[in-house]
DNA sequence: GAGTGGTCTAGACCACTGT
DNA sequence: CAGTGGTCTAGACCACTCC
């Protein structure tokens, strides 16, 4: 069967993939346990473990203690997206970065924002609207809410100089968050700020960031037409 | 300093994160090497390795042999997106899945498709247009090109019964690919097929799939308005 | 209870790369 | 060349969960 040496976890992974493709191990089927594979391949169990864990991470295998390892019936493909800081994304493309604050005010947020950030009703939050430019051309329009109750000292900051994103990255502890990607139809406001046609289809990222159980910030990024987010599987 | 026991790779990771947040290790700075950390924490080097590798995967650390491990200056956040098979996505939401083939023909592709798939000019390819429906409502519009030179037997398949995606998943070896997410402004064609307003902003996924160096298929998925792709960091 | 994956260890060697 | 991360090993124990 396998004449080539199987010693590294990568080659174990390749061989396992080959068997899945060749339908030697069919979707939903149990595959041999780590110890058996290790002895078959002539390597340590830890090496097999590393390979199978990696495949489970990408969604091709399903593993459970005692139950064993199965070939996934629904091969969910996982794609990893890099979400860089906008300044870096723009300068990496060779453009000059500029950030421009459009408005800043402390007001009671609309209901959908209250819901997303799980704020108490009636409390005010900091609302920032800004645009990031690439060599003078609008690149992305940023509409952000910051929870002052979770971010001490935010009210004294001058966000005309530094973008809120960069300030938060530098001054808030490591955080968790959730991200939504979607598309919207641009209205008059987006058209003005992004200098594009009203009615254009625009790529949107919504991101809420949390420390423990409190929302720090909710930001909607609306990108200028033509923006593409790229990844490799 | 550290009174709590640090024995698992997760707790090593937490402690490293704490030090990054507390600016004990600042962005761009070199952190102690694996052996030093292992002796400080009182665990094996492999345990430290596992923790640091995980952090490097999420983009918080940059590691190079001989050069050592540094705190990333640009904290690129990586998000992992699940890309399920459309049938599963629809049924998982509790809707009835239906697939409808709109057209199927073998023609010479337009130039942009030739470029994307690196086909030879003048050669024909299989062009499929279809729509996936959720309980009768258009969910996503699929425009696909298949390279017959890379997929033997594809010309005899009846794609009115089975979607090309599912057939390819089941019949082609495990493949690599690249994915682009973007937004478009829907035209008359999209409006008709997706039963929405012309001019709506639509979420688009472009995917090219390869075996080794040959393109298998290029597919553009145009989702109905309101589609959201969600993930957690 | 028992079988399976999850993890830790101590030691070893390898691979890459900065100097 | 030498220092650092990358990986492998053999063995051990633990944690989960199916029966």
Coordinates of C-alpha atoms (C1' of nucleotides) in Angstrom, one line a residue:
Chain A
X1 CA 0.0 0.0 0.0
X2 CA 2.1 2.8 1.4
X3 CA 5.7 2.4 0.3
X4 CA 6.7 6.0 0.9
X5 CA 7.9 6.9 4.4
X6 CA 5.3 8.4 6.6
X7 CA 7.1 10.1 9.4
X8 CA 6.1 13.7 9.6
X9 CA 2.7 14.9 10.7
X10 CA 2.2 16.5 7.3
X11 CA 2.7 13.2 5.5
X12 CA 0.3 11.5 7.8
X13 CA -2.2 14.2 7.0
X14 CA -1.6 13.7 3.3
X15 CA -2.1 10.0 3.5
X16 CA -5.3 10.5 5.5
X17 CA -6.6 13.0 2.9
X18 CA -5.7 10.5 0.2
X19 CA -7.8 7.8 1.8
X20 CA -10.7 10.1 2.3
X21 CA -10.6 11.2 -1.4
X22 CA -10.1 7.6 -2.6
X23 CA -13.2 6.7 -0.6
X24 CA -11.3 4.2 1.4
X25 CA -12.7 6.0 4.4
X26 CA -16.2 7.2 3.4
X27 CA -18.0 10.2 4.9
X28 CA -19.6 9.4 8.2
X29 CA -17.3 6.4 8.7
X30 CA -15.2 5.7 11.7
X31 CA -11.5 5.6 11.0
X32 CA -8.9 3.6 12.9
X33 CA -7.9 5.1 16.2
X34 CA -4.7 7.0 16.8
X35 CA -2.8 4.0 18.2
X36 CA -3.6 1.8 15.2
X37 CA -2.6 4.4 12.7
X38 CA 0.6 5.1 14.6
X39 CA 1.6 1.5 14.4
X40 CA 0.6 1.3 10.8
X41 CA 2.6 4.3 9.8
X42 CA 5.4 3.5 12.1
X43 CA 5.4 6.8 13.9
X44 CA 4.4 8.0 17.4
X45 CA 0.8 8.5 18.4
X46 CA 1.5 12.2 19.1
X47 CA 2.4 12.6 15.4
X48 CA -0.9 11.0 14.3
X49 CA -2.6 13.2 16.8
X50 CA -1.1 16.3 15.4
X51 CA -2.2 15.4 11.9
X52 CA -5.8 14.4 12.8
X53 CA -6.2 17.4 15.0
X54 CA -5.3 19.7 12.2
X55 CA -7.8 18.0 9.9
X56 CA -10.4 18.3 12.5
X57 CA -9.7 22.0 12.7
X58 CA -10.3 22.4 9.0
X59 CA -13.6 20.5 9.4
X60 CA -12.7 17.4 7.5
X61 CA -12.8 15.1 10.5
X62 CA -15.0 14.9 13.6
X63 CA -13.4 13.7 16.7
X64 CA -14.8 12.8 20.1
X65 CA -13.3 11.0 23.0
X66 CA -14.4 7.5 23.3
X67 CA -16.5 7.8 20.2
X68 CA -13.4 8.0 17.9
X69 CA -12.7 9.9 14.7
X70 CA -15.1 10.0 11.8
X71 CA -14.9 11.5 8.3
X72 CA -17.1 14.6 8.3
X73 CA -20.3 14.1 6.4
X74 CA -20.7 17.8 5.7
X75 CA -17.2 19.0 4.8
X76 CA -17.5 22.5 6.0
X77 CA -14.6 24.4 4.6
X78 CA -13.0 26.9 6.8
X79 CA -11.4 30.0 5.5
X80 CA -9.2 32.2 7.6
X81 CA -9.5 35.9 6.9
X82 CA -7.0 38.4 7.9
X83 CA -8.5 41.5 9.4
X84 CA -5.8 44.1 9.3
X85 CA -5.8 47.6 10.7
X86 CA -7.1 49.9 8.0
X87 CA -4.0 52.1 8.1
X88 CA -1.8 49.1 7.4
X89 CA -4.1 47.8 4.6
X90 CA -3.9 51.1 2.8
X91 CA -0.2 51.7 3.2
X92 CA 0.5 48.1 2.2
X93 CA -1.1 48.8 -1.1
X94 CA 1.2 51.7 -1.6
X95 CA -1.3 54.5 -0.9
X96 CA -0.9 57.4 1.5
X97 CA -3.2 56.9 4.5
X98 CA -5.3 59.7 5.9
X99 CA -8.1 59.6 8.5
X100 CA -10.7 62.2 8.8
X101 CA -13.2 62.6 11.6
X102 CA -16.6 63.7 10.4
X103 CA -18.5 64.0 13.6
X104 CA -18.3 63.1 17.3
X105 CA -21.1 63.4 19.8
X106 CA -22.4 61.8 22.9
X107 CA -26.0 60.8 22.5
X108 CA -28.4 58.0 23.3
X109 CA -28.0 55.3 20.6
X110 CA -30.7 54.0 18.5
X111 CA -32.4 50.8 19.5
X112 CA -30.5 48.4 17.3
X113 CA -27.2 49.6 18.6
X114 CA -28.5 49.3 22.2
X115 CA -29.5 45.8 21.4
X116 CA -26.2 44.8 19.8
X117 CA -24.1 46.3 22.6
X118 CA -26.6 45.3 25.3
X119 CA -26.5 48.8 26.8
X120 CA -28.8 50.1 29.4
X121 CA -31.6 52.1 27.8
X122 CA -31.3 55.9 28.2
X123 CA -27.6 55.9 28.7
X124 CA -25.5 57.9 26.3
X125 CA -22.7 56.6 24.2
X126 CA -20.0 58.1 22.1
X127 CA -20.8 58.2 18.4
X128 CA -18.0 58.7 16.0
X129 CA -18.3 59.0 12.2
X130 CA -15.1 59.0 10.2
X131 CA -13.7 58.2 6.8
X132 CA -10.3 56.6 5.9
X133 CA -8.7 57.8 2.7
X134 CA -6.2 56.2 0.4
X135 CA -4.2 59.0 -1.3
X136 CA -7.2 61.2 -0.9
X137 CA -9.7 58.8 -2.2
X138 CA -12.3 57.6 0.3
X139 CA -11.6 54.0 1.1
X140 CA -13.9 53.1 4.0
X141 CA -16.6 54.9 5.9
X142 CA -16.6 54.1 9.7
X143 CA -19.6 54.5 11.9
X144 CA -18.7 53.7 15.5
X145 CA -20.3 53.6 18.9
X146 CA -18.2 53.4 22.1
X147 CA -19.5 52.4 25.5
X148 CA -18.1 55.0 27.9
X149 CA -18.9 52.8 30.8
X150 CA -16.5 50.2 29.6
X151 CA -13.8 52.4 28.3
X152 CA -12.4 54.7 31.0
X153 CA -10.9 57.9 29.8
X154 CA -12.3 57.8 26.3
X155 CA -14.1 61.0 26.7
X156 CA -11.0 63.1 27.0
X157 CA -9.4 61.7 23.8
X158 CA -9.0 63.8 20.7
X159 CA -10.1 61.5 17.9
X160 CA -9.4 64.1 15.2
X161 CA -5.8 63.1 15.4
X162 CA -5.8 59.4 16.1
X163 CA -8.5 57.0 14.8
X164 CA -10.6 55.4 17.4
X165 CA -9.6 52.0 16.2
X166 CA -5.9 52.6 16.8
X167 CA -6.5 54.2 20.2
X168 CA -8.6 51.3 21.3
X169 CA -6.1 48.7 20.1
X170 CA -3.4 50.5 22.1
X171 CA -5.4 51.2 25.2
X172 CA -7.8 48.4 25.7
X173 CA -7.0 44.9 26.9
X174 CA -7.1 42.0 24.5
X175 CA -10.7 41.4 23.5
X176 CA -13.1 39.0 22.0
X177 CA -15.6 40.0 19.4
X178 CA -18.0 38.9 16.7
X179 CA -18.0 39.9 13.1
X180 CA -20.6 40.0 10.4
X181 CA -19.9 40.4 6.7
X182 CA -22.7 41.6 4.5
X183 CA -23.7 43.8 1.6
X184 CA -25.8 46.9 1.6
X185 CA -27.3 49.3 -1.0
X186 CA -25.6 52.6 -0.5
X187 CA -27.9 55.6 0.2
X188 CA -27.3 59.3 -0.2
X189 CA -25.1 59.5 2.9
X190 CA -22.8 56.7 1.9
X191 CA -22.5 58.1 -1.6
X192 CA -21.5 61.5 -0.3
X193 CA -18.9 60.2 2.1
X194 CA -17.5 57.6 -0.2
X195 CA -17.8 59.8 -3.3
X196 CA -19.6 57.1 -5.3
X197 CA -23.0 56.7 -7.0
X198 CA -26.0 56.4 -4.7
X199 CA -27.4 52.9 -5.0
X200 CA -24.1 51.2 -5.3
X201 CA -23.6 47.8 -3.7
X202 CA -21.2 48.2 -0.8
X203 CA -19.3 45.7 1.2
X204 CA -20.0 46.0 5.0
X205 CA -18.3 44.7 8.1
X206 CA -20.1 44.9 11.4
X207 CA -17.9 44.2 14.4
X208 CA -18.8 44.2 18.1
X209 CA -15.9 44.0 20.6
X210 CA -16.2 42.8 24.2
X211 CA -14.3 42.6 27.4
X212 CA -15.7 39.8 29.4
X213 CA -19.4 40.7 29.4
X214 CA -19.4 44.3 28.5
X215 CA -19.4 45.7 25.0
X216 CA -16.6 48.1 24.3
X217 CA -17.5 49.2 20.8
X218 CA -19.6 48.5 17.8
X219 CA -18.4 49.6 14.5
X220 CA -19.8 49.4 11.0
X221 CA -17.3 49.7 8.2
X222 CA -18.7 50.5 4.8
X223 CA -16.2 50.0 2.0
X224 CA -16.0 51.9 -1.2
X225 CA -17.2 50.0 -4.3
X226 CA -14.8 47.5 -5.7
X227 CA -13.4 46.4 -2.3
X228 CA -12.5 42.8 -2.2
X229 CA -11.6 40.6 0.7
X230 CA -9.4 37.7 -0.3
X231 CA -8.2 34.5 1.2
X232 CA -6.7 31.1 0.3
X233 CA -8.0 27.8 1.5
Chain B
X1 CA 4.9 37.2 40.2
X2 CA 3.0 34.2 39.1
X3 CA 1.6 32.3 42.0
X4 CA -1.0 30.3 40.1
X5 CA 0.1 27.0 38.6
X6 CA 0.9 27.2 34.9
X7 CA 0.9 23.7 33.6
X8 CA -1.4 23.5 30.6
X9 CA -0.7 25.1 27.3
X10 CA -3.9 27.1 27.7
X11 CA -2.7 28.6 30.9
X12 CA 0.6 29.4 29.3
X13 CA -1.3 31.1 26.6
X14 CA -3.3 33.1 29.1
X15 CA -0.3 34.2 30.9
X16 CA 1.4 35.3 27.7
X17 CA -1.7 37.2 26.7
X18 CA -1.8 38.9 30.1
X19 CA 1.8 40.1 29.7
X20 CA 1.1 41.4 26.2
X21 CA -1.9 43.3 27.5
X22 CA -0.1 44.6 30.5
X23 CA 2.6 45.9 28.2
X24 CA 5.2 43.8 30.0
X25 CA 6.1 42.6 26.5
X26 CA 5.4 45.5 24.1
X27 CA 4.6 45.3 20.4
X28 CA 7.7 44.6 18.4
X29 CA 9.6 43.3 21.4
X30 CA 11.4 40.0 21.6
X31 CA 10.0 37.7 24.3
X32 CA 12.1 35.1 26.1
X33 CA 12.8 31.9 24.1
X34 CA 10.8 28.7 24.7
X35 CA 13.4 27.1 27.0
X36 CA 13.5 30.1 29.3
X37 CA 9.7 30.3 29.5
X38 CA 9.5 26.6 30.1
X39 CA 11.8 26.8 33.1
X40 CA 10.0 29.9 34.4
X41 CA 6.6 28.3 34.2
X42 CA 7.9 24.9 35.3
X43 CA 6.6 23.0 32.3
X44 CA 8.0 21.3 29.3
X45 CA 9.2 23.2 26.3
X46 CA 6.7 21.4 24.1
X47 CA 3.9 22.9 26.2
X48 CA 5.2 26.4 25.7
X49 CA 5.7 25.7 22.1
X50 CA 2.0 24.7 21.7
X51 CA 0.8 27.9 23.4
X52 CA 3.1 30.2 21.4
X53 CA 2.3 28.5 18.1
X54 CA -1.4 28.9 18.8
X55 CA -0.9 32.6 19.4
X56 CA 1.2 32.9 16.3
X57 CA -1.6 31.3 14.3
X58 CA -4.0 34.0 15.5
X59 CA -1.5 36.7 14.5
X60 CA -0.5 38.0 17.9
X61 CA 3.0 36.7 17.8
X62 CA 5.6 36.5 15.1
X63 CA 8.0 33.6 15.2
X64 CA 11.1 32.9 13.2
X65 CA 13.8 30.3 13.9
X66 CA 17.0 31.8 15.2
X67 CA 15.3 35.3 15.3
X68 CA 13.0 34.3 18.2
X69 CA 9.5 35.3 19.0
X70 CA 8.2 38.9 18.9
X71 CA 4.9 40.5 19.9
X72 CA 3.3 41.5 16.6
X73 CA 3.3 45.2 15.9
X74 CA 0.3 45.0 13.7
X75 CA -2.2 42.8 15.6
X76 CA -3.8 41.3 12.6
X77 CA -6.8 39.6 13.8
X78 CA -7.7 36.4 12.1
X79 CA -11.3 35.3 11.7
X80 CA -12.2 31.9 10.7
X81 CA -15.2 31.6 8.4
X82 CA -17.2 28.5 7.9
X83 CA -18.2 27.9 4.3
X84 CA -20.8 25.1 4.4
X85 CA -22.3 23.4 1.4
X86 CA -25.3 25.5 0.5
X87 CA -27.8 22.6 1.0
X88 CA -26.6 22.2 4.5
X89 CA -26.7 25.9 5.3
X90 CA -30.3 26.1 4.1
X91 CA -31.6 23.0 5.8
X92 CA -29.7 24.0 9.0
X93 CA -31.9 27.1 9.1
X94 CA -35.0 24.9 8.9
X95 CA -35.9 25.6 5.3
X96 CA -36.6 23.1 2.6
X97 CA -33.8 23.0 0.1
X98 CA -34.3 23.0 -3.7
X99 CA -31.9 23.4 -6.5
X100 CA -32.9 24.5 -9.9
X101 CA -30.7 24.5 -13.0
X102 CA -31.3 27.5 -15.3
X103 CA -28.9 26.8 -18.1
X104 CA -26.1 24.5 -19.1
X105 CA -23.9 24.9 -22.2
X106 CA -20.5 24.3 -23.4
X107 CA -19.0 27.5 -24.7
X108 CA -15.8 29.5 -24.9
X109 CA -15.6 31.5 -21.7
X110 CA -15.2 35.3 -21.6
X111 CA -11.7 36.7 -21.1
X112 CA -11.9 37.3 -17.3
X113 CA -12.9 33.7 -16.7
X114 CA -10.1 32.5 -18.9
X115 CA -7.7 34.6 -16.9
X116 CA -9.0 33.5 -13.6
X117 CA -8.8 29.8 -14.5
X118 CA -5.7 30.1 -16.6
X119 CA -7.4 28.2 -19.5
X120 CA -6.1 28.0 -23.0
X121 CA -7.7 30.5 -25.2
X122 CA -10.3 29.1 -27.6
X123 CA -11.0 26.0 -25.5
X124 CA -14.6 25.5 -24.4
X125 CA -15.7 25.1 -20.9
X126 CA -18.9 24.0 -19.2
X127 CA -21.1 26.9 -18.1
X128 CA -23.8 26.3 -15.5
X129 CA -26.3 28.8 -14.1
X130 CA -28.4 27.7 -11.3
X131 CA -30.3 28.9 -8.2
X132 CA -30.6 27.5 -4.8
X133 CA -33.9 28.0 -3.0
X134 CA -35.0 28.0 0.6
X135 CA -38.6 26.9 0.9
X136 CA -39.2 28.2 -2.6
X137 CA -37.5 31.6 -2.0
X138 CA -34.3 32.3 -4.0
X139 CA -31.4 32.1 -1.7
X140 CA -28.3 32.2 -3.9
X141 CA -27.6 32.5 -7.5
X142 CA -24.8 30.4 -8.8
X143 CA -22.8 31.1 -12.0
X144 CA -20.2 28.4 -12.6
X145 CA -17.5 27.4 -15.1
X146 CA -16.0 23.9 -15.1
X147 CA -12.8 23.0 -16.9
X148 CA -13.6 19.8 -18.7
X149 CA -9.9 19.1 -19.2
X150 CA -9.4 18.8 -15.5
X151 CA -12.6 17.0 -14.6
X152 CA -13.0 13.8 -16.5
X153 CA -16.5 12.5 -17.0
X154 CA -18.2 15.8 -16.2
X155 CA -19.8 16.1 -19.6
X156 CA -22.0 13.1 -19.0
X157 CA -23.5 14.3 -15.8
X158 CA -27.0 15.4 -15.4
X159 CA -26.8 18.6 -13.4
X160 CA -30.5 19.1 -13.3
X161 CA -30.7 16.5 -10.5
X162 CA -27.6 17.1 -8.5
X163 CA -25.9 20.5 -8.0
X164 CA -22.5 20.8 -9.5
X165 CA -21.1 21.7 -6.1
X166 CA -22.2 18.5 -4.6
X167 CA -21.1 16.4 -7.5
X168 CA -17.6 18.0 -7.5
X169 CA -17.2 17.5 -3.7
X170 CA -18.0 13.9 -4.1
X171 CA -16.0 13.2 -7.2
X172 CA -13.0 15.3 -7.2
X173 CA -9.9 14.9 -5.1
X174 CA -9.4 17.2 -2.2
X175 CA -8.6 20.6 -3.6
X176 CA -7.1 24.0 -2.7
X177 CA -8.7 27.2 -3.7
X178 CA -8.9 30.9 -3.3
X179 CA -11.9 32.9 -2.2
X180 CA -12.9 36.5 -2.6
X181 CA -15.7 38.2 -0.8
X182 CA -17.1 41.4 -2.3
X183 CA -20.3 43.3 -2.9
X184 CA -22.0 44.1 -6.2
X185 CA -24.9 46.1 -7.4
X186 CA -27.6 43.8 -8.7
X187 CA -28.6 44.2 -12.3
X188 CA -31.7 43.0 -14.1
X189 CA -30.5 39.4 -14.4
X190 CA -29.8 39.1 -10.6
X191 CA -33.1 40.8 -9.8
X192 CA -35.0 38.4 -11.9
X193 CA -33.3 35.3 -10.6
X194 CA -33.2 36.3 -7.0
X195 CA -36.6 37.9 -7.1
X196 CA -35.4 41.2 -5.7
X197 CA -35.3 44.8 -6.7
X198 CA -32.8 45.7 -9.4
X199 CA -30.0 47.8 -8.0
X200 CA -29.9 46.0 -4.6
X201 CA -26.5 45.6 -2.9
X202 CA -25.7 41.9 -3.1
X203 CA -23.1 39.8 -1.2
X204 CA -20.8 37.9 -3.6
X205 CA -18.4 35.0 -3.1
X206 CA -16.0 34.2 -5.9
X207 CA -14.2 30.9 -5.6
X208 CA -11.6 29.2 -7.8
X209 CA -10.7 25.6 -7.1
X210 CA -7.5 23.9 -8.2
X211 CA -5.9 20.5 -8.3
X212 CA -2.2 21.0 -8.3
X213 CA -1.8 23.5 -11.1
X214 CA -5.1 23.1 -13.1
X215 CA -8.2 25.0 -12.4
X216 CA -11.2 22.8 -11.8
X217 CA -14.0 25.3 -11.4
X218 CA -14.7 28.9 -10.9
X219 CA -18.0 29.8 -9.3
X220 CA -19.6 33.1 -8.4
X221 CA -22.3 33.0 -5.8
X222 CA -24.6 36.0 -5.6
X223 CA -26.7 35.9 -2.4
X224 CA -30.1 37.4 -2.0
X225 CA -30.3 40.7 -0.1
X226 CA -30.0 40.4 3.6
X227 CA -27.5 37.5 3.6
X228 CA -25.0 37.7 6.4
X229 CA -21.8 35.8 7.0
X230 CA -21.0 35.6 10.7
X231 CA -18.1 34.6 12.8
X232 CA -16.6 35.0 16.3
X233 CA -13.1 35.9 17.1
Chain C
dG1 C1' -16.3 0.8 33.5
dA2 C1' -13.6 1.1 29.6
dG3 C1' -12.1 3.0 25.2
dT4 C1' -10.7 7.0 22.9
dG5 C1' -8.8 11.4 22.2
dG6 C1' -6.2 15.3 24.8
dT7 C1' -2.2 16.6 26.9
dC8 C1' 2.3 16.6 29.4
dT9 C1' 7.1 15.2 29.8
dA10 C1' 12.1 14.8 29.0
dG11 C1' 15.1 14.2 25.7
dA12 C1' 16.7 14.3 21.1
dC13 C1' 17.6 15.8 16.5
dC14 C1' 16.5 18.7 12.6
dA15 C1' 15.8 23.0 9.8
dC16 C1' 16.1 27.4 9.2
dT17 C1' 18.4 31.8 9.4
dG18 C1' 20.9 35.8 11.5
dT19 C1' 25.6 37.0 12.1
Chain D
dC1 C1' 28.6 28.7 12.9
dA2 C1' 25.4 28.9 16.5
dG3 C1' 20.9 30.0 18.4
dT4 C1' 16.1 29.5 17.9
dG5 C1' 11.9 27.4 16.8
dG6 C1' 9.8 22.8 14.6
dT7 C1' 9.1 18.3 15.2
dC8 C1' 9.4 13.4 16.7
dT9 C1' 9.5 9.8 20.3
dA10 C1' 8.0 6.7 24.1
dG11 C1' 5.7 6.7 27.8
dA12 C1' 2.4 8.3 31.0
dC13 C1' -1.8 10.1 33.0
dC14 C1' -6.1 12.5 32.4
dA15 C1' -10.9 13.8 30.7
dC16 C1' -14.6 12.8 28.5
dT17 C1' -18.3 10.0 27.1
dC18 C1' -20.5 6.0 25.2
dC19 C1' -22.2 1.6 26.8

